């Protein structure tokens, strides 16, 4: 039986921001029901112990996220949450003290990615207030600034990141500038259980994108799989529109889906360093793993 390092479970397709780097989904607005979430956990239980509560959407919008965390704990899962962080004050009481919660990832690049963002200091301060308590409870925290440009960027773009980094440097009393330590695609430990990762902005794969030669490797269905809010199984967390629809857990068991012909063809293709799915041939993220 296939096992995965992680399975992504999308608990909502709705987001409260409209970031330039994240294409809006054309799928119906939806929130997973607690009984459906419990069913999903039972489906994937033989395959992983680690779940990530996102594909598209902002997980902290889910009104019953505390119930979902309790269910995950009861069924033996550890949970990672990736959030834009804007709703952390409203939800801190639903997150803190939950034994299932392993890691919180804060996409700090969301602030500048969303055109209507105001009050950077208030935004970062509210996240840091949560992080102080979360880290004391043993929760891992990753700050993400995935907005580096491969071309020369303007001084205003550099300044925006510097303002955010300065707040982190002050909070954690760092005696260095974070840019001196971190490299694109990597991270730096800035305190116990607290990390910062910087990376280049990436393009979400799209069937409208140009196709390359299809050579390369990917961890899709090898170390990860994803389930959209309606139960559609896709190979990875970047198939946010369900283009590579492997099946639906409400009609076919998850085990049968990930062991199915289309799933196996995708894995076998990447074993040959070949992308057999059209969307994979149009995914720039694959190129990070080399040819």
mmCIF file of C-alpha atoms in Angstrom, residues 178-290:
data_model
loop_
_atom_site.group_PDB
_atom_site.id
_atom_site.type_symbol
_atom_site.label_atom_id
_atom_site.label_comp_id
_atom_site.label_asym_id
_atom_site.label_seq_id
_atom_site.Cartn_x
_atom_site.Cartn_y
_atom_site.Cartn_z
ATOM 1 C CA UNK A 178 18.035 37.554 7.641
ATOM 2 C CA UNK A 179 18.992 38.053 3.968
ATOM 3 C CA UNK A 180 22.603 37.293 4.925
ATOM 4 C CA UNK A 181 21.670 33.806 6.107
ATOM 5 C CA UNK A 182 18.818 32.573 3.945
ATOM 6 C CA UNK A 183 19.089 31.427 0.335
ATOM 7 C CA UNK A 184 16.191 31.163 -2.146
ATOM 8 C CA UNK A 185 14.451 27.842 -1.725
ATOM 9 C CA UNK A 186 15.926 27.368 1.730
ATOM 10 C CA UNK A 187 15.298 28.453 5.252
ATOM 11 C CA UNK A 188 16.979 29.761 8.326
ATOM 12 C CA UNK A 189 16.213 28.934 11.955
ATOM 13 C CA UNK A 190 15.598 32.197 13.778
ATOM 14 C CA UNK A 191 14.528 30.776 17.152
ATOM 15 C CA UNK A 192 13.661 27.466 18.751
ATOM 16 C CA UNK A 193 11.054 25.807 16.504
ATOM 17 C CA UNK A 194 10.765 28.965 14.390
ATOM 18 C CA UNK A 195 11.998 29.237 10.817
ATOM 19 C CA UNK A 196 11.911 31.664 7.927
ATOM 20 C CA UNK A 197 11.822 30.479 4.326
ATOM 21 C CA UNK A 198 12.360 32.661 1.296
ATOM 22 C CA UNK A 199 11.826 31.578 -2.264
ATOM 23 C CA UNK A 200 11.107 32.871 -5.725
ATOM 24 C CA UNK A 201 7.492 33.490 -6.608
ATOM 25 C CA UNK A 202 6.224 30.560 -8.670
ATOM 26 C CA UNK A 203 3.528 30.289 -11.291
ATOM 27 C CA UNK A 204 0.623 27.984 -10.536
ATOM 28 C CA UNK A 205 0.427 25.357 -13.288
ATOM 29 C CA UNK A 206 -2.229 26.039 -15.898
ATOM 30 C CA UNK A 207 -3.381 24.349 -19.075
ATOM 31 C CA UNK A 208 -3.075 27.793 -20.685
ATOM 32 C CA UNK A 209 0.671 27.884 -19.978
ATOM 33 C CA UNK A 210 3.250 26.862 -22.587
ATOM 34 C CA UNK A 211 4.317 23.231 -22.567
ATOM 35 C CA UNK A 212 7.951 22.225 -22.173
ATOM 36 C CA UNK A 213 9.704 18.994 -23.163
ATOM 37 C CA UNK A 214 8.135 17.177 -20.237
ATOM 38 C CA UNK A 215 11.446 16.009 -18.804
ATOM 39 C CA UNK A 216 11.978 16.094 -15.074
ATOM 40 C CA UNK A 217 10.880 14.683 -11.767
ATOM 41 C CA UNK A 218 8.149 15.379 -9.226
ATOM 42 C CA UNK A 219 7.132 13.984 -5.851
ATOM 43 C CA UNK A 220 3.435 13.944 -6.766
ATOM 44 C CA UNK A 221 1.800 10.688 -5.605
ATOM 45 C CA UNK A 222 5.210 9.579 -4.361
ATOM 46 C CA UNK A 223 5.393 11.582 -1.150
ATOM 47 C CA UNK A 224 2.117 13.488 -1.347
ATOM 48 C CA UNK A 225 -1.452 13.524 -2.602
ATOM 49 C CA UNK A 226 -4.274 16.019 -2.215
ATOM 50 C CA UNK A 227 -8.034 15.950 -1.774
ATOM 51 C CA UNK A 228 -10.130 18.948 -2.816
ATOM 52 C CA UNK A 229 -13.059 20.067 -0.702
ATOM 53 C CA UNK A 230 -15.556 18.146 -2.868
ATOM 54 C CA UNK A 231 -13.606 14.879 -2.469
ATOM 55 C CA UNK A 232 -11.699 14.994 -5.756
ATOM 56 C CA UNK A 233 -8.258 13.397 -5.451
ATOM 57 C CA UNK A 234 -5.401 15.126 -7.295
ATOM 58 C CA UNK A 235 -1.677 14.288 -7.368
ATOM 59 C CA UNK A 236 -0.360 17.351 -5.556
ATOM 60 C CA UNK A 237 -1.197 20.615 -3.828
ATOM 61 C CA UNK A 238 -0.664 22.664 -7.005
ATOM 62 C CA UNK A 239 -3.561 21.150 -8.942
ATOM 63 C CA UNK A 240 -5.967 23.631 -7.437
ATOM 64 C CA UNK A 241 -8.583 23.234 -10.175
ATOM 65 C CA UNK A 242 -8.713 19.444 -10.147
ATOM 66 C CA UNK A 243 -7.387 19.105 -13.689
ATOM 67 C CA UNK A 244 -5.793 15.716 -12.975
ATOM 68 C CA UNK A 245 -8.945 14.236 -11.484
ATOM 69 C CA UNK A 246 -7.941 10.788 -10.259
ATOM 70 C CA UNK A 247 -11.336 10.033 -8.756
ATOM 71 C CA UNK A 248 -13.623 11.091 -5.932
ATOM 72 C CA UNK A 249 -13.518 9.542 -2.468
ATOM 73 C CA UNK A 250 -17.305 9.730 -2.232
ATOM 74 C CA UNK A 251 -17.557 7.279 -5.116
ATOM 75 C CA UNK A 252 -14.283 5.304 -4.961
ATOM 76 C CA UNK A 253 -12.055 4.490 -2.010
ATOM 77 C CA UNK A 254 -8.900 6.602 -1.632
ATOM 78 C CA UNK A 255 -6.757 3.465 -1.670
ATOM 79 C CA UNK A 256 -8.208 2.364 -5.009
ATOM 80 C CA UNK A 257 -7.790 5.862 -6.449
ATOM 81 C CA UNK A 258 -4.086 6.239 -5.634
ATOM 82 C CA UNK A 259 -3.447 2.677 -6.820
ATOM 83 C CA UNK A 260 -5.419 3.260 -10.033
ATOM 84 C CA UNK A 261 -4.106 3.210 -13.584
ATOM 85 C CA UNK A 262 -3.902 6.975 -14.078
ATOM 86 C CA UNK A 263 -2.144 7.464 -10.742
ATOM 87 C CA UNK A 264 0.355 4.682 -11.437
ATOM 88 C CA UNK A 265 1.046 6.004 -14.937
ATOM 89 C CA UNK A 266 1.926 9.395 -13.471
ATOM 90 C CA UNK A 267 4.302 7.899 -10.886
ATOM 91 C CA UNK A 268 5.900 5.548 -13.415
ATOM 92 C CA UNK A 269 6.379 8.453 -15.800
ATOM 93 C CA UNK A 270 8.291 10.486 -13.239
ATOM 94 C CA UNK A 271 10.405 7.418 -12.455
ATOM 95 C CA UNK A 272 11.518 7.755 -16.093
ATOM 96 C CA UNK A 273 11.920 11.531 -15.589
ATOM 97 C CA UNK A 274 8.955 12.086 -17.882
ATOM 98 C CA UNK A 275 5.735 14.059 -17.244
ATOM 99 C CA UNK A 276 2.861 12.076 -18.732
ATOM 100 C CA UNK A 277 0.090 14.519 -17.758
ATOM 101 C CA UNK A 278 -0.415 17.710 -19.757
ATOM 102 C CA UNK A 279 -0.697 19.864 -16.623
ATOM 103 C CA UNK A 280 2.602 18.464 -15.333
ATOM 104 C CA UNK A 281 4.292 19.448 -18.599
ATOM 105 C CA UNK A 282 3.067 22.981 -17.964
ATOM 106 C CA UNK A 283 4.201 23.145 -14.346
ATOM 107 C CA UNK A 284 7.350 25.150 -13.647
ATOM 108 C CA UNK A 285 7.608 23.799 -10.119
ATOM 109 C CA UNK A 286 8.696 20.447 -11.541
ATOM 110 C CA UNK A 287 11.862 22.061 -12.846
ATOM 111 C CA UNK A 288 13.069 22.642 -9.289
ATOM 112 C CA UNK A 289 13.828 18.928 -8.976
ATOM 113 C CA UNK A 290 16.137 18.863 -12.016
#
